[in-house]
Amino acid sequence: MTNRPEGLRARYLAAFPKTLDALPGAELGWLRSLRESALARFADLDLPEPRVEDWKYTNLRPLKASDLAVPANDSASADAPSGLPRFGDGARLVFVNGRLDAAASSPALPAGARLLSLGAALAETPDLLESDLGRLVPWQGEGVLALNTAFMRDGYVLAIDPGVEIETPIEIVFHGGAASHAAWHVRNVIRLGEGARATVIESHVGAPDAAYFSNPVTEIFAGPSSALRHYRIQDESIKAQHLAHVAAELAEKADMESFVLTLGAALSRNEIRVAIEGHHVECKLNGIYLQRGTQHSDNTTVIDHKVGDGRADEVYKGVLDDRASGVFQGRFIVREDAQKTDANQQSRAILLSPKARADAKPELEIFADDVKCSHGATIGELDEEPLFYLRARGIDTDTARALLVEAFLRDAIEKITCEPVREAFGKRVEDWIRAEKEGS
Amino acid sequence: MAVSADTVQQVASLAEQKYKYGFFTDIDHVQAPKGLSEDIVRFISAKKGEPEWLLEWRLRAYRHWLEMKEPDWARVDFPKIDYQDLYYYSAPKSKDDGPKSLDEVDPELLKTYEKLGIPLSEQEVLAGVRNVAIDAVFDSVSVATTFKARLEKEGVIFGSFSDAVKNHPELVRKYLGSVVPPTDNYFAALNSAVFSDGSFAYIPKGVRCPMELSTYFRINAAQTGQFERTLIIAEEGAYVSYLEGCTAPMRDENQLHAAVVELVALDDAEIKYSTVQNWYPGDADGVGGIYNFVTKRGACRGRNSKISWTQVETGSAITWKYPSCILQGDNSVGEFYSIAITNNMQQADTGTKMIHLGRNTRSRIISKGISAGRAQNTYRGLVRMGPKAEKARNHTVCDSLLIGDRCGAHTVPYIESQNASARVEHEATTSKVSEDQLFYCRQRGIDEEDALSLIVNGFCKEVLQQLPMEFAVEAQKLVGISLEGSVG
């Protein structure tokens, strides 16, 4: 299967010349050459194999061999279905099959802030993107990112001027429609000026049983003293493949909070790479992954402390049932002279079924001496003792297990500082646990 | 902050003096011609009068090695090794005539070991000084083994690997390569092709080895690789504690040391393996020193068996070493206690693998990495819970200490669990020697060097106390010496 000539790579390479002119910004020379270089890298690299160290625990061979269609050229987008997630009444963009659904979107923001699609941004203000697009994403070294860079289309661009604070959460919905066997490569850009503040909630959802490949890549430029809360819920169709990459650059005193709740997809990976470029930065990366059946979820994070005085905090928790597998890879890099860095990471996974599996690789790479860095990782089943304690009080086993799972996940949920999101995500976690209890 | 800028100079001035084992013994020796080929493999095998099967075994390993690539995943950086520019066999000439007892050993050699603080005379034990049987390996051959008779009385076989091939071929054939197959990795394959000597220990059923067994490895000749092979077998209910020490002369060239150690523990057996590795680390600018590329692995084959690795790694320019345990037998236990100290330009990439296959298997990892000067120190480890490792447990603690702002400390643990009832716990920290601790010591009139040594010894205590007493004293001193000059 893997070697058949019409594998995913071959189809993308063949489609590129025909697609190039239809991609946004086709008339921009710099973007064309960026896409062409990225395609050349993809031709060399292909999607990573498990022997690539960073992809040791996530196998993309089925995706490589799949008969997914390359992104279509037409500009028509399917209509957004009703009942898509809504957290408040803030600005909102809806993408269906990777294309903006303008009718379902309401992008209006107060003065000093803009929310638009990548295509619109490239048409209106290409200069703003020229120096930055693709700068944070190491597409030269990795096939998934090279592919996205060559084919990137739509996605959202959020730009907030210095000093502007947007209180209401901005909502982005990516919906995978019933049109099966499609792939899309969205590219998002968030740019916060000095002192700007915003909250972004991304929902990645899909029609039940739709089989598609969603490949969103986000570049975040957080200016000095800016604050970004970036929340994501990944509840794709159970047959979807979801490979997300977030690359962020934090300037002095920037504050970034990220939370990823992973529920859906057959296979998913959330990779976050943060470069700390200024002093006194705060970076919080948290997440929960709940998987059952044969689902596979990979959470990979890298926080690169290039200068000192930064603080990083990370909590990832996973619950895995049936034959599901979960991966956590978290690396802290502290460069020479990045003194007074304080970084802490916790990753914990609970296996609910004998066939579930978890892999963890927490890494420290430290080149400065005056630092405090630590990580802790645990993998195991639910504790027997509290289970016994609850049973002794007349609580049945299923209820007791559900309670303990909820308690296990609680402190990760509590890390979400935006209240409506904390409640909504908390509710989704409870739903998952309830389904678990009823299913067992 | 903690360390002033003149650290580097301090280190430089001290580095030369501190390696007291850097002398060279001028002794007649026979060498194989330079380079590596099937002929050299045959030469070594013939020199040792080996049976045909072992020669074939070596040749298979050699042919496999030719097709392998040198691993590059470790966080170590060194110029490419020219494998044709090495001598693969070197032995003191006197060995050719074969000393029958200690009295016949070349006095030059005895003096060498005396100088290293390892007297090979058996008298001392009477005075109660030491109760350790020693196998002394000089370049490619074992030159002497003490207390053989006493051990034989108990049924313990201890001596050079070559003797074991001659006298106990059935044991060697049964176990050689059964834990570390010749094709395991690049350096193990190389070792399997050209290994020259090493130690062999066999503890029969139910025997508690009456004394500690020890091998002392010495690289002496220039441009020589040392490829020793150690095999220790503890039968049902047996116990043995084994110590290993190593030194080499100071030279401007890099010398390769690629050893393989295999341990087999059957039901209820226990093997305690301790290493104080003090190969020449090179000078302050990273010139010279030993490349220590070692494969060490123990198989807990039997129920309730136990293998414990304790290592104090202070020497070598580059260390690439992952003593591991395969926990096959139900209820078996694996332990890894490690202190790795790197100073100046040293690089160490070391850790362990605990492969849990049986039920109720338990493992414990305590790793203390100390990095100073411009050194890079990496802990790399794997804990794997197999699908059948019901109720298996692991606990891992990796602590790193940084002394100076130009060194690095890295932690790369891999944790894989395929059994829900298994429990893996891993924690790691990185910090520096605190100003407060240093100040507190200084205030009490302890000078900075001693204070540092005291603090570092405290940091290492959990590992040091796992060492047999004599070794612990030695190791404690070594910890202090290795860090000399790293505070300004």
PDB file of C-alpha atoms in Angstrom, chain A residues 53 56-57 336-337 339 351 353-354 357-371 373-381 383-384, chain B residues 1-2 75 376 391 402 404-432:
ATOM      1  CA  GLU A  53      12.655  11.149  16.634  1.00  0.00           C
ATOM      2  CA  LYS A  56       8.521   8.219  17.340  1.00  0.00           C
ATOM      3  CA  TYR A  57       5.139   7.483  18.854  1.00  0.00           C
ATOM      4  CA  GLU A 336      23.066  29.738  27.543  1.00  0.00           C
ATOM      5  CA  ASP A 337      22.496  32.940  29.515  1.00  0.00           C
ATOM      6  CA  GLN A 339      19.328  32.615  33.621  1.00  0.00           C
ATOM      7  CA  LEU A 351      -5.146   3.849  31.522  1.00  0.00           C
ATOM      8  CA  SER A 353      -8.363  -0.553  29.972  1.00  0.00           C
ATOM      9  CA  PRO A 354      -5.728  -3.274  29.777  1.00  0.00           C
ATOM     10  CA  ARG A 357      -1.265   2.503  25.999  1.00  0.00           C
ATOM     11  CA  ALA A 358       0.557   5.681  26.942  1.00  0.00           C
ATOM     12  CA  ASP A 359       3.972   7.000  26.048  1.00  0.00           C
ATOM     13  CA  ALA A 360       5.695  10.001  27.524  1.00  0.00           C
ATOM     14  CA  LYS A 361       8.901  11.765  26.779  1.00  0.00           C
ATOM     15  CA  PRO A 362       9.489  14.812  28.966  1.00  0.00           C
ATOM     16  CA  GLU A 363      12.802  16.389  28.106  1.00  0.00           C
ATOM     17  CA  LEU A 364      15.034  18.986  29.694  1.00  0.00           C
ATOM     18  CA  GLU A 365      17.789  20.598  27.702  1.00  0.00           C
ATOM     19  CA  ILE A 366      19.555  23.052  29.964  1.00  0.00           C
ATOM     20  CA  PHE A 367      22.533  25.242  29.153  1.00  0.00           C
ATOM     21  CA  ALA A 368      22.278  27.811  31.961  1.00  0.00           C
ATOM     22  CA  ASP A 369      23.004  27.163  35.608  1.00  0.00           C
ATOM     23  CA  ASP A 370      20.858  29.537  37.601  1.00  0.00           C
ATOM     24  CA  VAL A 371      17.569  27.931  36.713  1.00  0.00           C
ATOM     25  CA  CYS A 373      13.504  23.289  35.899  1.00  0.00           C
ATOM     26  CA  SER A 374      11.573  20.183  36.683  1.00  0.00           C
ATOM     27  CA  HIS A 375       9.202  17.723  35.203  1.00  0.00           C
ATOM     28  CA  GLY A 376       7.151  14.880  36.494  1.00  0.00           C
ATOM     29  CA  ALA A 377       5.441  12.157  34.495  1.00  0.00           C
ATOM     30  CA  THR A 378       3.243   9.338  35.658  1.00  0.00           C
ATOM     31  CA  ILE A 379       1.350   6.605  33.870  1.00  0.00           C
ATOM     32  CA  GLY A 380      -0.879   4.136  35.660  1.00  0.00           C
ATOM     33  CA  GLU A 381      -4.402   3.047  36.460  1.00  0.00           C
ATOM     34  CA  ASP A 383      -5.716   4.249  42.502  1.00  0.00           C
ATOM     35  CA  GLU A 384      -7.191   1.247  44.244  1.00  0.00           C
TER      36      GLU A 384
ATOM     37  CA  MET B   1      25.844  33.916  39.090  1.00  0.00           C
ATOM     38  CA  ALA B   2      27.180  31.194  41.319  1.00  0.00           C
ATOM     39  CA  ARG B  75      24.173  14.088  22.507  1.00  0.00           C
ATOM     40  CA  GLN B 376      27.584  18.336  28.497  1.00  0.00           C
ATOM     41  CA  LYS B 391       1.299  -4.614  38.494  1.00  0.00           C
ATOM     42  CA  LEU B 402      24.982  22.692  37.103  1.00  0.00           C
ATOM     43  CA  GLY B 404      29.042  27.266  35.952  1.00  0.00           C
ATOM     44  CA  ASP B 405      27.094  28.869  33.158  1.00  0.00           C
ATOM     45  CA  ARG B 406      28.831  27.271  30.196  1.00  0.00           C
ATOM     46  CA  CYS B 407      27.901  23.680  30.796  1.00  0.00           C
ATOM     47  CA  GLY B 408      24.770  21.761  29.931  1.00  0.00           C
ATOM     48  CA  ALA B 409      22.562  19.213  31.659  1.00  0.00           C
ATOM     49  CA  HIS B 410      19.904  17.343  29.764  1.00  0.00           C
ATOM     50  CA  THR B 411      17.260  14.807  30.564  1.00  0.00           C
ATOM     51  CA  VAL B 412      15.717  12.602  27.908  1.00  0.00           C
ATOM     52  CA  PRO B 413      13.499   9.959  29.445  1.00  0.00           C
ATOM     53  CA  TYR B 414      11.274   7.684  27.375  1.00  0.00           C
ATOM     54  CA  ILE B 415       8.300   6.244  29.219  1.00  0.00           C
ATOM     55  CA  GLU B 416       6.166   3.617  27.510  1.00  0.00           C
ATOM     56  CA  SER B 417       3.337   1.759  29.141  1.00  0.00           C
ATOM     57  CA  GLN B 418       1.230  -0.931  27.565  1.00  0.00           C
ATOM     58  CA  ASN B 419      -0.231  -2.282  30.738  1.00  0.00           C
ATOM     59  CA  ALA B 420      -2.909  -0.441  32.663  1.00  0.00           C
ATOM     60  CA  SER B 421      -2.029  -1.993  36.011  1.00  0.00           C
ATOM     61  CA  ALA B 422       1.589  -0.968  35.685  1.00  0.00           C
ATOM     62  CA  ARG B 423       2.635   2.268  37.286  1.00  0.00           C
ATOM     63  CA  VAL B 424       5.423   4.519  36.133  1.00  0.00           C
ATOM     64  CA  GLU B 425       6.547   7.583  37.994  1.00  0.00           C
ATOM     65  CA  HIS B 426       9.230   9.866  36.752  1.00  0.00           C
ATOM     66  CA  GLU B 427      10.555  13.083  38.186  1.00  0.00           C
ATOM     67  CA  ALA B 428      13.442  15.239  37.193  1.00  0.00           C
ATOM     68  CA  THR B 429      14.935  18.484  38.394  1.00  0.00           C
ATOM     69  CA  THR B 430      17.748  20.728  37.309  1.00  0.00           C
ATOM     70  CA  SER B 431      19.275  23.305  39.580  1.00  0.00           C
ATOM     71  CA  LYS B 432      22.544  24.815  40.646  1.00  0.00           C
TER      72      LYS B 432
END
